[in-house]
Amino acid sequence: MSLPSSLLSMIPVGPKAPLAVPAEFTRLNDLAYNLWWSWRPEAAELFRSIDPVAWDQSGNPMSILHTIASSTWARLAEDEAYVTNYTEVTAAFDRYLQGGDTWYATAHGDALAGPVAYLCTEFGLHHKLRLYSGGLGVLAGDHVKAASDLGIPLIGVGLLYRRGYFHQAVDPLGAQQHTYAALQLARRPLREVMDPNSGRPIRVRVPLGDRTICAGAWRIDVGRVPVLFLDTDVEENQPSDRPITHFLYVRGREMRLAQEIVLGIGGTRLLAALGIEPAVWHVNEGHAALSLLERLSRAMGEGVDLEQARKQVSSSTLFTLHTPIPAGNEVFDRSLALPMLSGTLPGVDDELLTSLSDSHDGGRFDMGALAIRLAAITNGVSQRHGEVVTHEWSQLIGGDAKVITNGIHPQTWVGRSMSRIYERVVGDLWDQRIVNGSGWEQVRQVPAAELWQAHQSQKAVMLRRIRARMREQYSRHGYGPSRLQWLEEQLPEDRLTIVFARRFATYKRAGLFFSDPARVRHLLSHPEMPVQIIFAGKAHPADAEGQALVRWVFEMSQSPDMAGHVFFVENYDMEVGASLVRGADVWLNTPTPPKEASGTSGMKAAANGAVNLSVLDGWWAEGFNGSNGWGFSETSNSDAEDAGILYHLLEAEVIPMFYDRDDKGVPQRWVEMMKESI
């Protein structure tokens, strides 16, 4: 099939929610329904300037447009600056959607006969869309945005989690609390996908053991890229089946497998029902591996024998593995998986299911093994991770794994102050010139004082936001006005600020920093060179050890010797993450090597001028060059050994360099390292 000029036009959707926007500003409705605004500062400012207070509270165009008074619209209509900005932003939006000079169009033209289908269990597109948990989802969201900017014809497929991932709150004793808030569909840029034949909301039938369920679908527009989300909460389903897609990363294995059947089999059937024939299928982690069984079954149903069907499926499939070890893959007991899949796909019997899913651990149904066997390409997500994948999976891959190091979507994560510098020295389209190294050399010519001031501005914003969050947290814990006033005096801008923000899985070693409490107290409270460290991160509700780490770090932050130097910020999400990567002086990462598959938060911090202090694992093993930060412990040491190395680096190099200032208060050597980091 030939690709249309816009993939969005391939997928019919229902009407937008009615918004009381006057005719002269009706295009705000179009902007609100496309997440392009979220990475274009001028578009976000267009919404913010309608009502700055309401915007700061919600950060959501749909909420703003639902509540604006008619008198506000009358004022804006007479505001020449606003009308001019509105005209310029909407024109830029139209040029973006219609642009034919993208990287893909210029470099590859009609290389693909159809789009890329990108299947993933979570998508981190915006903090108001809690359809993500952490790194995998944020990576997928950045991947989608980058594909849009580059003009790659990609369609995302995921699940609509009506209650999403959990909100984290920490009680006064440090225990992590979990709450799940319902997604307000009318206040999110979701439109129901319609059946192209009937014009009614689409329904795909998905086999689930001894019965068949239905799934509807919703579309979110991410620039030029449509992302489709399957939804089992439809009236055709029994009450027991409607919650299948409600919660992300449920702990129950039967429910998790049901979700992955809906994602893989249902997602493949959804594209077929829409008449979409992907040229490439990208299975992003093993959760979506059952899409391969559906395609295999369909090929055999068309009269192709098993061996030829396998070749047909494999030739257009690539599988990205994000886990560092086989134990981290998505696996199910065969006694659970086979009954839910047996007899549901023509041509796919128990023997074939077992042979395709068998791997390291006999008796288990391994989604990763299934995907590797049916994909032409299996890739790891950093150079080092590729070596790990090869070591663990070469017998199934048939050789070495490919390596494609993860990346980021810079416009989503770079703060406004740094972005303005890049616009001036690299160019207005700096984010599209990432691969042009010579253009970025101009950053070295930026005066140290200017770069330092830009960083300090972003740091000040971060610290204000963290104080506001901490105030809410302390108030909920019952602290009185005197303690809240004390908090207002904490997190000074001139203090070295280290950030540790990531999922609280045990291998990430959130507590390594506190291995020697006495030494840490001395390091943090040095009279001339004090340090403060901000922690943020969630532990999965089923991860007792991770929750114990949350409690321990929280207890450290409340101890008399460390209070005012250590802070734990609850409910880590994309909004908090963006603030932290934009304002951190040092980005700390201490995983047990080689368990960090890639990691991308350090890339986001580096793009904002922060310096990484990290174990040489994941992307940092190839990103570290000796002068753009600090790297240590490439091989696995004991926690005590790694903590000792970390303390030494902080005391002997990191802290002294930060506080080494010229007569104007600028840390010249530190800024040189910031430039190298950028």
XYZ file of C-alpha atoms in Angstrom:
678
model
C 0.000 0.000 0.000
C 1.147 3.573 -0.512
C 1.496 5.868 2.431
C -0.786 8.925 2.593
C 0.648 12.338 3.350
C -0.603 12.035 6.925
C -0.899 8.874 8.991
C -3.477 10.699 11.102
C -5.854 10.618 8.142
C -5.668 6.803 8.034
C -7.414 6.406 11.382
C -10.989 7.713 11.645
C -11.902 9.126 15.035
C -14.927 10.581 16.749
C -15.432 14.290 17.434
C -13.434 16.321 19.885
C -15.049 17.101 23.225
C -17.042 20.344 22.964
C -14.973 23.257 24.218
C -16.344 26.763 24.679
C -13.728 28.439 22.490
C -14.832 31.466 20.431
C -14.544 31.323 16.656
C -11.521 33.626 16.480
C -9.516 31.185 18.618
C -10.974 27.890 17.436
C -7.568 26.541 16.416
C -6.681 26.298 20.117
C -8.917 23.245 20.090
C -6.748 21.641 17.394
C -3.589 22.456 19.331
C -5.000 21.020 22.553
C -5.692 17.710 20.800
C -2.141 17.291 19.543
C 0.755 16.881 21.967
C 2.994 18.888 19.626
C 2.278 21.794 21.954
C 4.047 19.964 24.811
C 7.498 20.232 23.232
C 7.075 23.615 21.574
C 7.547 26.334 24.238
C 5.767 28.952 22.160
C 2.669 26.730 21.936
C 2.666 25.963 25.653
C 3.021 29.699 26.342
C -0.048 30.345 24.188
C -2.112 28.301 26.641
C -0.331 29.595 29.724
C -0.937 33.244 28.858
C -4.706 32.638 28.787
C -4.649 32.142 32.558
C -1.182 31.791 34.156
C -2.531 30.747 37.566
C -4.810 28.050 36.155
C -2.016 26.853 33.885
C 0.474 26.538 36.719
C -2.085 24.436 38.596
C -3.028 22.093 35.759
C -0.502 22.295 32.912
C -3.281 20.863 30.760
C -4.783 22.731 27.760
C -7.998 20.711 27.994
C -8.582 21.891 31.559
C -7.808 25.497 30.642
C -10.178 25.569 27.666
C -12.989 23.944 29.664
C -13.020 26.657 32.319
C -12.158 30.033 30.758
C -14.732 32.800 31.267
C -16.123 34.714 28.285
C -14.641 37.943 29.640
C -11.152 36.426 29.355
C -11.709 35.612 25.690
C -12.915 39.172 25.091
C -9.733 40.525 26.671
C -7.518 38.223 24.613
C -9.272 39.207 21.387
C -8.163 42.790 22.029
C -4.625 41.794 23.015
C -2.575 42.388 19.876
C 0.429 40.438 21.171
C -1.702 37.404 21.993
C -3.479 37.454 18.631
C -0.116 37.695 16.864
C 1.289 34.780 18.850
C -1.855 32.763 18.172
C -1.523 33.348 14.439
C 2.186 32.503 14.392
C 1.876 29.350 16.513
C -1.067 27.917 14.583
C 0.743 28.623 11.302
C 3.852 26.842 12.641
C 1.668 23.911 13.712
C 0.171 23.628 10.225
C 3.597 23.809 8.590
C 4.826 21.071 10.900
C 1.977 18.701 10.092
C 2.189 19.371 6.364
C 5.976 19.537 6.127
C 7.421 17.405 3.355
C 11.095 18.128 3.984
C 11.584 15.880 7.007
C 14.670 13.745 7.548
C 12.803 10.628 6.451
C 11.313 12.215 3.333
C 14.658 13.683 2.314
C 16.851 10.680 3.083
C 14.542 7.765 2.350
C 11.516 8.940 0.382
C 9.225 5.986 -0.197
C 11.531 3.363 1.322
C 8.655 1.761 3.235
C 5.482 0.505 1.606
C 3.618 0.923 4.889
C 4.085 2.421 8.321
C 6.094 1.136 11.272
C 3.875 -0.440 13.938
C 5.447 0.316 17.332
C 3.946 -1.874 20.063
C 4.727 -1.119 23.705
C 2.945 -1.696 26.994
C 3.485 1.873 28.221
C 3.891 5.313 26.652
C 5.237 8.309 28.587
C 3.855 11.112 26.439
C 3.008 13.693 29.114
C 2.670 13.687 32.876
C -1.089 14.257 32.604
C -1.400 10.971 30.720
C -0.453 8.371 33.325
C -0.053 5.606 30.769
C 3.533 4.965 31.845
C 5.526 3.779 34.819
C 9.133 4.756 34.221
C 12.033 4.362 31.826
C 10.463 2.054 29.235
C 7.414 4.272 28.842
C 9.350 7.535 28.796
C 11.698 6.041 26.204
C 8.670 5.030 24.095
C 7.209 8.519 24.394
C 10.481 10.107 23.314
C 10.736 7.590 20.467
C 7.286 8.587 19.192
C 8.056 12.320 19.390
C 11.398 11.865 17.638
C 9.714 9.801 14.906
C 7.267 12.665 14.419
C 10.034 15.265 14.129
C 12.008 13.061 11.735
C 8.951 12.252 9.644
C 9.216 8.496 10.198
C 5.827 6.915 9.346
C 5.164 5.309 12.706
C 1.971 4.268 14.511
C 2.113 3.497 18.231
C -0.041 0.801 19.817
C -0.561 0.465 23.575
C -3.249 0.065 26.240
C -5.542 2.693 27.753
C -5.010 2.385 31.514
C -8.053 4.187 32.879
C -6.466 4.196 36.332
C -2.896 4.278 35.119
C 0.136 3.759 37.313
C -0.108 4.654 40.976
C 0.288 8.004 42.682
C 2.934 7.705 45.365
C 2.632 9.249 48.796
C 5.005 8.611 51.689
C 3.559 8.588 55.212
C 5.358 10.134 58.227
C 7.181 6.832 58.848
C 8.394 6.513 55.267
C 5.952 3.836 54.132
C 4.992 4.158 50.476
C 1.252 4.539 49.859
C -0.433 3.732 46.540
C -3.510 5.425 45.085
C -4.986 5.079 41.608
C -6.999 8.002 40.274
C -9.404 7.576 37.368
C -8.318 9.109 34.076
C -10.662 11.950 33.100
C -11.161 11.095 29.441
C -12.938 14.356 28.577
C -9.996 16.351 29.949
C -7.381 14.477 27.913
C -6.630 14.691 24.168
C -8.254 11.314 23.477
C -10.620 10.599 20.601
C -12.434 7.339 20.091
C -11.337 5.354 17.056
C -14.151 4.604 14.617
C -14.729 1.592 12.410
C -13.943 2.738 8.840
C -16.821 0.628 7.500
C -19.657 1.294 9.936
C -18.643 4.679 11.295
C -19.347 3.413 14.800
C -16.791 3.049 17.618
C -14.429 0.280 16.574
C -14.458 -3.082 18.321
C -11.907 -5.835 17.881
C -12.530 -9.337 19.171
C -9.738 -10.835 21.267
C -9.576 -14.517 22.279
C -9.059 -15.071 25.986
C -8.961 -18.717 26.924
C -12.431 -20.205 26.545
C -14.114 -16.926 25.601
C -13.760 -13.856 23.413
C -13.733 -10.285 24.678
C -14.024 -6.962 22.876
C -11.676 -4.008 22.875
C -12.347 -0.472 21.753
C -9.596 2.004 20.919
C -8.621 5.635 21.416
C -6.209 7.840 19.510
C -3.768 10.435 20.774
C -2.000 12.601 18.206
C 1.697 13.166 18.901
C 2.737 15.596 16.195
C 2.517 13.582 12.994
C 2.304 10.245 14.822
C -0.962 8.607 15.920
C -0.784 6.414 19.029
C -3.621 3.950 19.519
C -4.702 2.670 22.939
C -6.871 -0.429 23.320
C -9.601 -0.318 25.962
C -11.538 -3.276 27.398
C -13.840 -1.096 29.498
C -16.618 -1.284 26.904
C -20.262 -2.248 27.362
C -19.946 -5.411 25.255
C -17.727 -7.030 27.905
C -18.704 -8.762 31.118
C -18.001 -6.772 34.307
C -15.137 -9.167 35.086
C -13.389 -8.368 31.798
C -13.856 -4.607 31.649
C -11.025 -3.838 34.142
C -8.376 -5.737 32.160
C -6.845 -2.503 30.882
C -7.484 -0.405 34.002
C -4.131 -0.667 35.820
C -0.553 -0.578 34.557
C 1.746 -3.355 35.821
C -0.773 -5.210 37.931
C 0.846 -7.751 40.239
C -1.604 -10.573 39.373
C -0.118 -12.818 36.699
C -3.418 -13.853 35.117
C -4.468 -10.230 34.685
C -1.024 -9.288 33.349
C -1.194 -12.051 30.742
C -4.712 -10.961 29.777
C -3.372 -7.443 29.208
C -0.573 -8.733 27.012
C -3.023 -10.802 24.966
C -5.061 -7.634 24.394
C -1.927 -5.647 23.506
C -0.323 -8.196 21.186
C -3.240 -10.028 19.580
C -5.742 -7.203 19.962
C -3.294 -4.550 18.762
C -2.505 -6.536 15.619
C -6.201 -7.068 14.907
C -6.904 -3.379 15.486
C -4.475 -2.353 12.749
C -5.976 -4.955 10.408
C -9.495 -3.692 11.129
C -8.332 -0.203 10.187
C -6.895 -1.482 6.909
C -3.344 -0.683 7.987
C -0.602 -2.996 6.723
C 2.651 -2.166 8.510
C 5.895 -2.625 6.603
C 7.799 -3.003 9.876
C 6.688 -4.329 13.254
C 8.709 -3.038 16.203
C 8.050 -5.090 19.350
C 9.361 -2.864 22.126
C 10.038 -5.297 24.995
C 8.419 -8.703 25.423
C 5.005 -7.548 26.648
C 3.863 -7.207 23.020
C 5.345 -10.512 21.801
C 1.962 -12.180 21.262
C 1.482 -9.934 18.225
C 3.914 -12.297 16.515
C 1.722 -15.328 17.210
C -1.306 -13.524 15.775
C 0.610 -12.666 12.603
C 1.952 -16.208 12.372
C -1.550 -17.607 12.683
C -2.911 -15.202 10.088
C -0.226 -16.189 7.576
C -0.991 -19.880 8.038
C -4.678 -19.113 7.692
C -3.874 -17.741 4.247
C -2.434 -21.104 3.232
C 1.249 -20.553 4.042
C 3.048 -23.419 5.768
C 4.593 -22.944 9.195
C 8.184 -22.506 8.060
C 7.280 -19.986 5.392
C 4.974 -18.181 7.825
C 7.832 -17.849 10.310
C 10.048 -16.333 7.623
C 7.277 -13.990 6.568
C 6.744 -12.739 10.126
C 10.449 -12.521 10.930
C 11.392 -10.596 7.793
C 9.455 -7.510 8.928
C 9.995 -7.706 12.703
C 12.526 -6.215 15.070
C 12.561 -6.783 18.818
C 14.085 -4.412 21.328
C 15.093 -6.033 24.603
C 15.400 -3.623 27.538
C 16.159 -6.073 30.322
C 19.729 -6.802 31.455
C 19.267 -10.448 32.452
C 16.903 -13.299 31.486
C 15.242 -13.185 34.911
C 14.054 -9.681 34.122
C 12.041 -10.767 31.097
C 8.281 -11.151 31.051
C 7.623 -14.830 31.811
C 4.555 -16.793 32.885
C 4.029 -20.263 34.236
C 3.222 -22.524 31.336
C 0.276 -23.887 33.326
C -1.251 -20.384 33.163
C -0.250 -19.391 29.643
C -1.208 -22.478 27.676
C -4.858 -22.649 28.821
C -5.317 -18.947 27.994
C -3.805 -19.356 24.516
C -4.563 -22.942 23.490
C -6.914 -23.237 20.542
C -7.404 -19.479 20.233
C -5.188 -18.945 17.168
C -5.619 -21.248 14.151
C -2.481 -23.247 13.456
C -0.872 -22.417 16.798
C -1.107 -25.512 19.010
C 0.377 -26.304 22.419
C 3.469 -27.890 20.911
C 4.247 -24.788 18.869
C 3.497 -22.482 21.815
C 5.906 -24.461 23.983
C 8.697 -24.647 21.415
C 8.550 -20.927 20.625
C 8.441 -19.749 24.264
C 10.909 -22.148 25.882
C 14.155 -20.603 27.154
C 16.491 -20.609 30.126
C 13.942 -21.764 32.680
C 12.075 -24.920 31.701
C 8.361 -24.897 32.371
C 8.016 -21.175 31.763
C 6.396 -19.256 28.912
C 9.026 -16.644 28.064
C 7.836 -13.642 26.051
C 11.404 -12.561 25.319
C 12.335 -15.962 23.899
C 9.171 -15.943 21.776
C 10.021 -12.522 20.342
C 13.649 -13.412 19.648
C 12.645 -16.559 17.756
C 10.205 -14.683 15.535
C 12.187 -11.473 14.905
C 14.788 -10.799 12.230
C 16.637 -8.397 14.499
C 17.062 -8.415 18.274
C 18.750 -5.364 19.692
C 20.058 -4.270 23.046
C 19.802 -0.638 24.129
C 23.448 0.256 24.801
C 26.806 -1.097 23.710
C 27.276 -2.860 27.015
C 23.737 -4.153 27.135
C 24.230 -5.576 23.659
C 27.105 -7.628 25.029
C 24.906 -8.865 27.886
C 22.076 -9.779 25.496
C 24.530 -11.623 23.255
C 25.959 -13.520 26.217
C 22.551 -14.588 27.504
C 20.608 -15.051 24.271
C 23.055 -15.790 21.419
C 21.842 -19.376 21.144
C 18.390 -18.065 20.191
C 19.537 -14.998 18.257
C 21.930 -17.102 16.197
C 24.832 -14.744 16.802
C 25.447 -11.320 18.290
C 22.629 -9.002 19.251
C 22.443 -5.700 17.413
C 23.064 -2.550 19.423
C 21.005 0.632 19.182
C 21.698 2.854 22.177
C 18.605 4.549 23.565
C 18.243 8.298 23.195
C 16.011 11.173 24.222
C 13.733 13.751 22.604
C 15.661 16.910 23.534
C 12.841 19.434 23.150
C 10.823 17.609 25.787
C 13.561 17.799 28.404
C 15.765 20.847 27.779
C 14.774 23.847 29.894
C 13.921 27.240 28.433
C 17.062 29.053 29.569
C 19.370 26.464 28.003
C 17.146 26.216 24.937
C 17.525 29.948 24.305
C 21.300 29.560 24.276
C 21.056 26.680 21.805
C 18.709 28.697 19.589
C 21.262 31.479 19.468
C 24.466 29.507 18.936
C 23.257 26.366 17.132
C 20.163 27.705 15.371
C 16.395 27.984 15.715
C 16.003 24.309 14.847
C 18.765 23.203 17.206
C 16.845 20.089 18.220
C 16.895 18.891 14.598
C 20.660 19.359 14.353
C 21.672 16.891 17.022
C 23.661 14.767 14.570
C 25.640 17.755 13.311
C 28.595 17.718 15.677
C 30.283 20.727 14.095
C 27.259 22.921 14.781
C 27.310 21.968 18.438
C 30.970 22.902 18.809
C 29.721 26.496 18.983
C 28.526 25.791 22.521
C 32.181 25.890 23.595
C 32.282 29.576 22.643
C 29.426 30.563 24.974
C 30.857 32.770 27.752
C 31.154 30.795 30.977
C 29.187 33.402 32.935
C 26.278 33.211 30.467
C 26.067 29.423 30.535
C 26.367 29.396 34.319
C 23.585 31.960 34.662
C 21.285 29.924 32.401
C 21.925 26.847 34.517
C 21.383 28.776 37.737
C 18.048 30.085 36.434
C 16.826 26.561 35.761
C 18.195 25.390 39.083
C 16.292 28.141 40.911
C 13.039 27.075 39.239
C 13.691 23.443 40.181
C 14.367 24.280 43.821
C 11.245 26.434 44.101
C 9.141 23.578 42.732
C 10.754 21.059 45.060
C 10.155 23.310 48.073
C 6.490 23.623 47.048
C 6.158 19.846 46.835
C 7.931 19.374 50.140
C 5.611 21.929 51.747
C 2.572 19.880 50.704
C 4.248 16.722 51.947
C 5.216 18.225 55.332
C 1.757 19.732 55.780
C 0.127 16.371 55.194
C 2.470 14.844 57.764
C 1.204 17.321 60.351
C 4.201 19.637 60.712
C 3.453 23.073 62.156
C 4.166 26.546 60.762
C 7.630 26.727 62.317
C 8.760 23.608 60.439
C 7.192 24.864 57.227
C 9.006 28.163 57.667
C 12.233 26.210 58.225
C 11.585 24.435 54.918
C 11.354 27.765 53.077
C 14.948 28.429 54.079
C 16.234 25.089 52.769
C 17.567 24.124 49.331
C 19.645 27.255 48.771
C 20.604 27.926 45.153
C 24.328 28.355 45.815
C 24.769 24.864 47.270
C 26.022 21.896 45.240
C 22.875 19.937 44.407
C 23.061 16.235 43.582
C 20.006 14.418 42.229
C 19.225 10.709 42.369
C 15.911 10.137 40.577
C 14.868 6.779 39.153
C 12.858 3.665 39.859
C 13.633 2.254 43.315
C 14.544 -1.221 42.110
C 17.145 -2.818 44.359
C 19.820 -3.123 41.647
C 19.772 0.656 41.195
C 21.084 0.928 44.776
C 19.332 4.067 45.954
C 20.794 3.527 49.409
C 24.434 3.218 48.331
C 25.033 6.874 49.137
C 24.264 6.192 52.813
C 26.592 3.205 53.210
C 28.766 5.139 55.686
C 26.406 7.566 57.482
C 29.163 9.268 59.485
C 31.178 10.040 56.363
C 28.046 11.213 54.568
C 27.193 13.608 57.396
C 30.683 15.114 57.231
C 30.511 15.393 53.443
C 27.087 17.068 53.396
C 27.650 19.549 56.208
C 31.114 20.848 55.333
C 31.105 24.485 56.553
C 32.673 25.954 53.379
C 31.468 23.437 50.786
C 28.031 22.084 51.814
C 26.094 19.613 49.690
C 22.410 18.791 49.317
C 20.975 15.710 47.629
C 17.456 15.183 46.280
C 16.010 11.693 45.925
C 12.889 10.790 43.950
C 11.526 7.478 42.789
C 8.793 4.870 43.122
C 9.001 1.219 44.087
C 6.523 -1.173 42.492
C 3.643 -2.011 44.861
C 4.738 -5.670 44.828
C 8.415 -4.853 45.472
C 8.861 -5.031 49.246
C 12.635 -4.516 49.039
C 12.233 -1.437 46.865
C 9.707 0.003 49.307
C 12.144 -0.661 52.134
C 14.685 1.473 50.239
C 12.126 4.272 49.970
C 11.610 4.100 53.728
C 15.354 4.105 54.438
C 16.081 7.118 52.232
C 13.101 8.944 53.728
C 14.345 8.174 57.236
C 17.772 9.566 56.333
C 16.108 12.768 55.109
C 14.336 13.159 58.463
C 17.283 12.354 60.717
C 18.577 15.320 62.749
C 22.080 15.048 61.261
C 20.933 15.069 57.628
C 17.706 17.082 57.595
C 18.211 20.137 55.416
C 20.767 18.293 53.285
C 18.777 15.220 52.182
C 15.310 15.429 50.637
C 12.939 12.773 49.353
C 10.362 14.056 46.832
C 7.339 11.817 46.481
C 5.366 10.866 43.364
C 8.215 10.934 40.855
C 6.759 11.419 37.373
C 7.589 13.171 34.091
C 6.778 16.588 35.563
C 9.124 16.138 38.532
C 11.694 14.464 36.284
C 11.746 17.406 33.879
C 12.399 19.841 36.739
C 15.181 17.694 38.156
C 17.099 17.112 34.924
C 16.905 20.824 34.134
C 18.225 22.011 37.469
C 20.599 19.383 38.853
C 24.278 20.191 39.226
C 25.222 16.490 39.423
C 23.200 13.527 38.199
C 23.989 10.490 40.352
C 23.555 6.908 39.139
C 24.799 3.877 41.083
C 23.436 0.612 39.579
C 25.107 -2.738 40.080
C 26.858 -3.397 36.752
C 25.982 -4.778 34.253
C 22.310 -4.515 35.256
C 21.614 -1.051 33.841
C 20.403 -1.786 30.314
C 20.703 1.837 29.150
C 19.126 4.583 31.251
C 18.274 7.923 29.665
C 17.745 10.320 32.576
C 21.472 11.095 32.615
C 21.257 12.067 28.947
C 18.473 14.542 29.748
C 20.516 16.033 32.570
C 23.589 16.306 30.326
C 21.569 18.091 27.639
C 20.829 20.723 30.298
C 24.468 21.071 31.316
C 24.446 18.812 34.373
C 27.414 16.508 34.871
C 26.979 12.790 35.427
C 28.536 10.958 38.346
C 27.762 7.390 37.443
C 28.783 3.781 37.498
C 30.162 2.853 34.078
C 27.129 0.908 32.966
C 24.365 1.336 30.390
C 24.769 4.353 28.111
C 27.346 6.028 30.377
C 29.914 3.308 29.610
C 30.066 4.688 26.063
C 29.070 8.296 26.814
C 31.802 8.997 29.384
C 34.968 10.452 27.831
C 36.982 11.411 30.911
C 36.154 15.113 30.866
C 32.349 15.295 30.734
C 31.652 13.958 34.224
C 32.844 11.092 36.388
C 32.670 7.354 35.831
C 33.586 4.551 38.195
C 33.174 0.820 38.924
C 32.829 -0.725 35.484
C 32.833 -4.158 37.083
C 30.721 -5.387 39.950
C 32.201 -4.522 43.361
C 30.740 -4.796 46.817
C 28.509 -1.950 47.948
C 31.156 -0.935 50.475
C 33.839 -0.683 47.780
C 31.652 1.320 45.419
C 30.528 3.636 48.213
C 34.167 4.282 49.127
C 34.992 5.192 45.515
C 31.939 7.441 45.339
C 32.857 9.280 48.538
C 36.428 9.755 47.358
C 35.317 11.246 44.032
C 32.949 13.615 45.789
C 35.474 14.757 48.389
C 38.541 14.967 46.164
C 37.132 16.123 42.823
C 33.428 16.899 42.493
C 32.839 19.173 45.466
C 36.136 21.124 45.258
C 35.650 21.763 41.534
C 32.115 23.054 42.040
C 33.217 25.520 44.705
C 36.353 26.677 42.846
C 35.164 30.131 41.688
C 36.765 33.074 39.907
C 36.479 36.638 41.190
C 32.992 36.910 39.595
C 31.722 33.776 41.290
C 31.816 31.584 38.179
C 33.248 28.047 38.512
C 35.281 28.099 35.295
C 36.504 24.483 35.373
C 33.029 23.259 36.221
C 31.504 25.170 33.302
C 34.065 23.622 30.953
C 32.862 20.220 32.120
C 29.250 21.337 31.576
C 30.101 22.261 27.991
C 31.763 18.902 27.419
C 28.696 17.224 28.911
C 26.441 19.103 26.495
